[in-house]
Amino acid sequence: MAKDFASPTLAAIAAIISVYIAFKQISKQHRNNLDAQKEQAKRETKIQIFKEISEILDLEGAAIRDVHSYCFSKKYSNMEMKAPLEHAEFHELCNRFGRAILVVVGKVESHEIINFKLFRAFRFGLQSIHHDLLKLRTEADRFKVLEEVVELANNTLMYFYDFQICMQNISYGDVFDSEVPSREPADPVVKSS
């Protein structure tokens, strides 16, 4: 009498296939879990870096606002709305302004991996302002120097503001499913991001 091996063989094959499918599902769930943890770590890192950069922008922005306020009030201190910025004054203001820019540039440069294009564009913009500020050391027209420092400080503060908006959108946009709109200057002459 011949034994029927078909039924146990089919049962064994079904068991092997079931175990294989279970392992595949567990492997896929594990991979999805790792991906979710990775995304969560990225999000938390972005938020932490945003907070650090935001603190630096606030601190260094205050120094630049002081320079801007001083120059702005000096400019409008007379009826002609013109005043010279003497070398000694400029040197001191340039040091404060330049140092503030370089602190921000250093912090941003050390975190470009977060968003390479944005961070690099912001850094290059600030370095360009710093270059223009240093170029004023040789400017003979001290009235023009004052005008330029006011404009450079204003542009820097607007860049800080625009960068903070971009960082908020990168850090919190997907968390809150929302975006902060870009700055829309009332005066079309004023630069925008």
PDB file of C-alpha atoms in Angstrom:
ATOM      1  CA  MET A   1       0.000   0.000   0.000  1.00  0.00           C
ATOM      2  CA  ALA A   2       1.532   3.345  -1.107  1.00  0.00           C
ATOM      3  CA  LYS A   3       1.481   6.268   1.271  1.00  0.00           C
ATOM      4  CA  ASP A   4       0.103   9.604   0.167  1.00  0.00           C
ATOM      5  CA  PHE A   5       2.856  12.205   0.749  1.00  0.00           C
ATOM      6  CA  ALA A   6       1.085  14.988  -1.129  1.00  0.00           C
ATOM      7  CA  SER A   7      -0.909  16.266   1.817  1.00  0.00           C
ATOM      8  CA  PRO A   8       2.050  16.576   4.276  1.00  0.00           C
ATOM      9  CA  THR A   9       4.269  17.996   1.511  1.00  0.00           C
ATOM     10  CA  LEU A  10       1.691  20.650   0.646  1.00  0.00           C
ATOM     11  CA  ALA A  11       1.255  21.448   4.340  1.00  0.00           C
ATOM     12  CA  ALA A  12       5.036  21.842   4.741  1.00  0.00           C
ATOM     13  CA  ILE A  13       5.255  24.077   1.647  1.00  0.00           C
ATOM     14  CA  ALA A  14       2.337  26.172   2.931  1.00  0.00           C
ATOM     15  CA  ALA A  15       4.031  26.494   6.325  1.00  0.00           C
ATOM     16  CA  ILE A  16       7.337  27.556   4.690  1.00  0.00           C
ATOM     17  CA  ILE A  17       5.554  30.122   2.509  1.00  0.00           C
ATOM     18  CA  SER A  18       3.623  31.433   5.546  1.00  0.00           C
ATOM     19  CA  VAL A  19       6.844  31.808   7.541  1.00  0.00           C
ATOM     20  CA  TYR A  20       8.540  33.535   4.573  1.00  0.00           C
ATOM     21  CA  ILE A  21       5.636  35.981   4.168  1.00  0.00           C
ATOM     22  CA  ALA A  22       5.620  36.680   7.923  1.00  0.00           C
ATOM     23  CA  PHE A  23       9.372  37.423   7.868  1.00  0.00           C
ATOM     24  CA  LYS A  24       8.948  39.703   4.836  1.00  0.00           C
ATOM     25  CA  GLN A  25       6.167  41.628   6.607  1.00  0.00           C
ATOM     26  CA  ILE A  26       8.181  41.940   9.802  1.00  0.00           C
ATOM     27  CA  SER A  27      11.200  43.079   7.780  1.00  0.00           C
ATOM     28  CA  LYS A  28       9.103  45.669   5.937  1.00  0.00           C
ATOM     29  CA  GLN A  29       7.581  46.938   9.204  1.00  0.00           C
ATOM     30  CA  HIS A  30      11.054  47.172  10.717  1.00  0.00           C
ATOM     31  CA  ARG A  31      12.332  49.129   7.690  1.00  0.00           C
ATOM     32  CA  ASN A  32       9.306  51.463   7.841  1.00  0.00           C
ATOM     33  CA  ASN A  33       9.879  51.949  11.566  1.00  0.00           C
ATOM     34  CA  LEU A  34      13.546  52.805  10.968  1.00  0.00           C
ATOM     35  CA  ASP A  35      12.575  55.248   8.212  1.00  0.00           C
ATOM     36  CA  ALA A  36      10.035  56.906  10.525  1.00  0.00           C
ATOM     37  CA  GLN A  37      12.649  57.184  13.293  1.00  0.00           C
ATOM     38  CA  LYS A  38      15.113  58.677  10.820  1.00  0.00           C
ATOM     39  CA  GLU A  39      12.564  61.268   9.661  1.00  0.00           C
ATOM     40  CA  GLN A  40      11.697  62.106  13.271  1.00  0.00           C
ATOM     41  CA  ALA A  41      15.393  62.582  14.082  1.00  0.00           C
ATOM     42  CA  LYS A  42      15.780  64.839  11.022  1.00  0.00           C
ATOM     43  CA  ARG A  43      12.758  66.909  12.061  1.00  0.00           C
ATOM     44  CA  GLU A  44      14.014  67.258  15.641  1.00  0.00           C
ATOM     45  CA  THR A  45      17.495  68.222  14.410  1.00  0.00           C
ATOM     46  CA  LYS A  46      16.054  70.856  12.060  1.00  0.00           C
ATOM     47  CA  ILE A  47      14.015  72.316  14.902  1.00  0.00           C
ATOM     48  CA  GLN A  48      17.017  72.367  17.246  1.00  0.00           C
ATOM     49  CA  ILE A  49      19.242  74.030  14.619  1.00  0.00           C
ATOM     50  CA  PHE A  50      16.470  76.507  13.795  1.00  0.00           C
ATOM     51  CA  LYS A  51      16.277  77.466  17.477  1.00  0.00           C
ATOM     52  CA  GLU A  52      20.056  77.911  17.694  1.00  0.00           C
ATOM     53  CA  ILE A  53      20.224  79.978  14.504  1.00  0.00           C
ATOM     54  CA  SER A  54      17.193  81.992  15.568  1.00  0.00           C
ATOM     55  CA  GLU A  55      18.867  82.908  18.866  1.00  0.00           C
ATOM     56  CA  ILE A  56      21.997  84.014  17.013  1.00  0.00           C
ATOM     57  CA  LEU A  57      19.955  86.023  14.488  1.00  0.00           C
ATOM     58  CA  ASP A  58      18.155  87.756  17.366  1.00  0.00           C
ATOM     59  CA  LEU A  59      21.370  88.528  19.221  1.00  0.00           C
ATOM     60  CA  GLU A  60      23.410  89.662  16.219  1.00  0.00           C
ATOM     61  CA  GLY A  61      20.372  91.365  14.693  1.00  0.00           C
ATOM     62  CA  ALA A  62      20.204  93.548  17.809  1.00  0.00           C
ATOM     63  CA  ALA A  63      23.800  94.684  17.213  1.00  0.00           C
ATOM     64  CA  ILE A  64      23.001  95.471  13.571  1.00  0.00           C
ATOM     65  CA  ARG A  65      19.802  97.305  14.567  1.00  0.00           C
ATOM     66  CA  ASP A  66      21.915  99.433  16.928  1.00  0.00           C
ATOM     67  CA  VAL A  67      24.259 100.323  14.060  1.00  0.00           C
ATOM     68  CA  HIS A  68      21.272 101.021  11.798  1.00  0.00           C
ATOM     69  CA  SER A  69      19.533 103.180  14.413  1.00  0.00           C
ATOM     70  CA  TYR A  70      22.668 105.191  15.122  1.00  0.00           C
ATOM     71  CA  CYS A  71      23.330 105.862  11.423  1.00  0.00           C
ATOM     72  CA  PHE A  72      19.666 106.494  10.631  1.00  0.00           C
ATOM     73  CA  SER A  73      19.287 109.044  13.427  1.00  0.00           C
ATOM     74  CA  LYS A  74      22.572 110.679  12.445  1.00  0.00           C
ATOM     75  CA  LYS A  75      21.389 110.935   8.828  1.00  0.00           C
ATOM     76  CA  TYR A  76      18.132 112.625   9.832  1.00  0.00           C
ATOM     77  CA  SER A  77      19.662 114.842  12.520  1.00  0.00           C
ATOM     78  CA  ASN A  78      19.577 117.933  10.294  1.00  0.00           C
ATOM     79  CA  MET A  79      17.347 119.571   7.712  1.00  0.00           C
ATOM     80  CA  GLU A  80      19.466 118.431   4.759  1.00  0.00           C
ATOM     81  CA  MET A  81      19.122 114.809   5.910  1.00  0.00           C
ATOM     82  CA  LYS A  82      22.815 114.346   5.263  1.00  0.00           C
ATOM     83  CA  ALA A  83      25.643 113.823   7.660  1.00  0.00           C
ATOM     84  CA  PRO A  84      29.159 112.469   7.375  1.00  0.00           C
ATOM     85  CA  LEU A  85      30.235 109.287   9.089  1.00  0.00           C
ATOM     86  CA  GLU A  86      33.746 110.024  10.266  1.00  0.00           C
ATOM     87  CA  HIS A  87      36.486 107.387  10.043  1.00  0.00           C
ATOM     88  CA  ALA A  88      36.627 106.707  13.785  1.00  0.00           C
ATOM     89  CA  GLU A  89      32.840 106.281  13.993  1.00  0.00           C
ATOM     90  CA  PHE A  90      32.788 104.118  10.894  1.00  0.00           C
ATOM     91  CA  HIS A  91      35.619 101.937  12.174  1.00  0.00           C
ATOM     92  CA  GLU A  92      33.778 101.200  15.413  1.00  0.00           C
ATOM     93  CA  LEU A  93      30.422 100.622  13.683  1.00  0.00           C
ATOM     94  CA  CYS A  94      32.050  98.523  10.958  1.00  0.00           C
ATOM     95  CA  ASN A  95      33.644  96.268  13.581  1.00  0.00           C
ATOM     96  CA  ARG A  96      30.315  95.693  15.361  1.00  0.00           C
ATOM     97  CA  PHE A  97      28.384  95.204  12.123  1.00  0.00           C
ATOM     98  CA  GLY A  98      31.024  92.989  10.500  1.00  0.00           C
ATOM     99  CA  ARG A  99      31.441  90.832  13.590  1.00  0.00           C
ATOM    100  CA  ALA A 100      27.669  90.265  13.766  1.00  0.00           C
ATOM    101  CA  ILE A 101      27.545  89.187  10.127  1.00  0.00           C
ATOM    102  CA  LEU A 102      30.500  86.825  10.511  1.00  0.00           C
ATOM    103  CA  VAL A 103      29.003  85.140  13.589  1.00  0.00           C
ATOM    104  CA  VAL A 104      25.835  84.373  11.626  1.00  0.00           C
ATOM    105  CA  VAL A 105      27.815  83.266   8.552  1.00  0.00           C
ATOM    106  CA  GLY A 106      29.861  80.873  10.683  1.00  0.00           C
ATOM    107  CA  LYS A 107      26.784  79.283  12.267  1.00  0.00           C
ATOM    108  CA  VAL A 108      24.948  78.938   8.962  1.00  0.00           C
ATOM    109  CA  GLU A 109      28.009  77.562   7.201  1.00  0.00           C
ATOM    110  CA  SER A 110      28.389  74.845   9.828  1.00  0.00           C
ATOM    111  CA  HIS A 111      24.835  73.589   9.131  1.00  0.00           C
ATOM    112  CA  GLU A 112      24.520  73.840   5.336  1.00  0.00           C
ATOM    113  CA  ILE A 113      23.686  70.127   5.159  1.00  0.00           C
ATOM    114  CA  ILE A 114      20.152  70.928   6.334  1.00  0.00           C
ATOM    115  CA  ASN A 115      19.269  72.776   3.142  1.00  0.00           C
ATOM    116  CA  PHE A 116      22.331  73.367   1.014  1.00  0.00           C
ATOM    117  CA  LYS A 117      20.850  75.828  -1.502  1.00  0.00           C
ATOM    118  CA  LEU A 118      19.065  77.989   1.063  1.00  0.00           C
ATOM    119  CA  PHE A 119      21.920  78.126   3.561  1.00  0.00           C
ATOM    120  CA  ARG A 120      24.528  78.762   0.889  1.00  0.00           C
ATOM    121  CA  ALA A 121      22.469  81.530  -0.780  1.00  0.00           C
ATOM    122  CA  PHE A 122      21.901  83.190   2.601  1.00  0.00           C
ATOM    123  CA  ARG A 123      25.575  82.888   3.503  1.00  0.00           C
ATOM    124  CA  PHE A 124      26.705  84.297   0.153  1.00  0.00           C
ATOM    125  CA  GLY A 125      24.269  87.206   0.535  1.00  0.00           C
ATOM    126  CA  LEU A 126      25.682  88.055   3.955  1.00  0.00           C
ATOM    127  CA  GLN A 127      29.263  87.685   2.746  1.00  0.00           C
ATOM    128  CA  SER A 128      28.466  90.075  -0.105  1.00  0.00           C
ATOM    129  CA  ILE A 129      27.132  92.624   2.388  1.00  0.00           C
ATOM    130  CA  HIS A 130      30.247  92.158   4.518  1.00  0.00           C
ATOM    131  CA  HIS A 131      32.419  92.726   1.440  1.00  0.00           C
ATOM    132  CA  ASP A 132      30.506  95.911   0.581  1.00  0.00           C
ATOM    133  CA  LEU A 133      30.846  97.106   4.176  1.00  0.00           C
ATOM    134  CA  LEU A 134      34.615  96.595   4.138  1.00  0.00           C
ATOM    135  CA  LYS A 135      34.860  98.337   0.766  1.00  0.00           C
ATOM    136  CA  LEU A 136      33.494 101.498   2.405  1.00  0.00           C
ATOM    137  CA  ARG A 137      36.731 101.882   4.384  1.00  0.00           C
ATOM    138  CA  THR A 138      38.338 103.478   1.346  1.00  0.00           C
ATOM    139  CA  GLU A 139      35.373 105.664   0.371  1.00  0.00           C
ATOM    140  CA  ALA A 140      36.310 109.343   0.581  1.00  0.00           C
ATOM    141  CA  ASP A 141      32.729 110.641   0.540  1.00  0.00           C
ATOM    142  CA  ARG A 142      31.785 110.293   4.226  1.00  0.00           C
ATOM    143  CA  PHE A 143      28.161 111.278   3.441  1.00  0.00           C
ATOM    144  CA  LYS A 144      27.927 108.345   1.037  1.00  0.00           C
ATOM    145  CA  VAL A 145      29.417 106.037   3.693  1.00  0.00           C
ATOM    146  CA  LEU A 146      26.585 106.884   6.070  1.00  0.00           C
ATOM    147  CA  GLU A 147      23.973 106.258   3.364  1.00  0.00           C
ATOM    148  CA  GLU A 148      25.563 102.935   2.454  1.00  0.00           C
ATOM    149  CA  VAL A 149      25.813 101.708   6.055  1.00  0.00           C
ATOM    150  CA  VAL A 150      22.104 102.455   6.567  1.00  0.00           C
ATOM    151  CA  GLU A 151      21.234 100.511   3.412  1.00  0.00           C
ATOM    152  CA  LEU A 152      23.551  97.581   4.186  1.00  0.00           C
ATOM    153  CA  ALA A 153      22.187  97.285   7.726  1.00  0.00           C
ATOM    154  CA  ASN A 154      18.627  97.421   6.433  1.00  0.00           C
ATOM    155  CA  ASN A 155      19.348  94.740   3.818  1.00  0.00           C
ATOM    156  CA  THR A 156      21.005  92.518   6.411  1.00  0.00           C
ATOM    157  CA  LEU A 157      18.036  92.755   8.756  1.00  0.00           C
ATOM    158  CA  MET A 158      15.669  91.911   5.890  1.00  0.00           C
ATOM    159  CA  TYR A 159      17.840  88.887   4.972  1.00  0.00           C
ATOM    160  CA  PHE A 160      17.694  87.752   8.602  1.00  0.00           C
ATOM    161  CA  TYR A 161      13.903  88.048   8.559  1.00  0.00           C
ATOM    162  CA  ASP A 162      13.579  86.220   5.227  1.00  0.00           C
ATOM    163  CA  PHE A 163      15.904  83.453   6.403  1.00  0.00           C
ATOM    164  CA  GLN A 164      13.878  82.974   9.576  1.00  0.00           C
ATOM    165  CA  ILE A 165      10.730  82.560   7.497  1.00  0.00           C
ATOM    166  CA  CYS A 166      12.436  79.932   5.327  1.00  0.00           C
ATOM    167  CA  MET A 167      13.744  78.126   8.413  1.00  0.00           C
ATOM    168  CA  GLN A 168      10.278  78.120   9.996  1.00  0.00           C
ATOM    169  CA  ASN A 169       8.804  76.616   6.865  1.00  0.00           C
ATOM    170  CA  ILE A 170      11.536  73.965   6.702  1.00  0.00           C
ATOM    171  CA  SER A 171      11.381  73.121  10.412  1.00  0.00           C
ATOM    172  CA  TYR A 172       7.684  73.426  11.173  1.00  0.00           C
ATOM    173  CA  GLY A 173       5.870  73.431   7.827  1.00  0.00           C
ATOM    174  CA  ASP A 174       5.206  69.701   7.682  1.00  0.00           C
ATOM    175  CA  VAL A 175       4.505  69.504  11.436  1.00  0.00           C
ATOM    176  CA  PHE A 176       1.752  72.127  11.292  1.00  0.00           C
ATOM    177  CA  ASP A 177       0.838  71.543   7.646  1.00  0.00           C
ATOM    178  CA  SER A 178       1.236  75.259   6.999  1.00  0.00           C
ATOM    179  CA  GLU A 179       3.674  77.842   5.630  1.00  0.00           C
ATOM    180  CA  VAL A 180       4.620  81.375   6.595  1.00  0.00           C
ATOM    181  CA  PRO A 181       4.311  83.549   3.473  1.00  0.00           C
ATOM    182  CA  SER A 182       7.361  85.371   2.130  1.00  0.00           C
ATOM    183  CA  ARG A 183       7.855  89.015   2.982  1.00  0.00           C
ATOM    184  CA  GLU A 184       6.079  91.398   0.635  1.00  0.00           C
ATOM    185  CA  PRO A 185       7.725  94.818   0.907  1.00  0.00           C
ATOM    186  CA  ALA A 186       5.343  97.770   0.609  1.00  0.00           C
ATOM    187  CA  ASP A 187       8.026  99.659  -1.297  1.00  0.00           C
ATOM    188  CA  PRO A 188       8.957  97.853  -4.537  1.00  0.00           C
ATOM    189  CA  VAL A 189      12.470  99.326  -4.291  1.00  0.00           C
ATOM    190  CA  VAL A 190      13.097  97.301  -1.112  1.00  0.00           C
ATOM    191  CA  LYS A 191      14.671  93.906  -1.726  1.00  0.00           C
ATOM    192  CA  SER A 192      12.719  90.767  -1.024  1.00  0.00           C
ATOM    193  CA  SER A 193      13.683  87.123  -0.937  1.00  0.00           C
TER     194      SER A 193
END
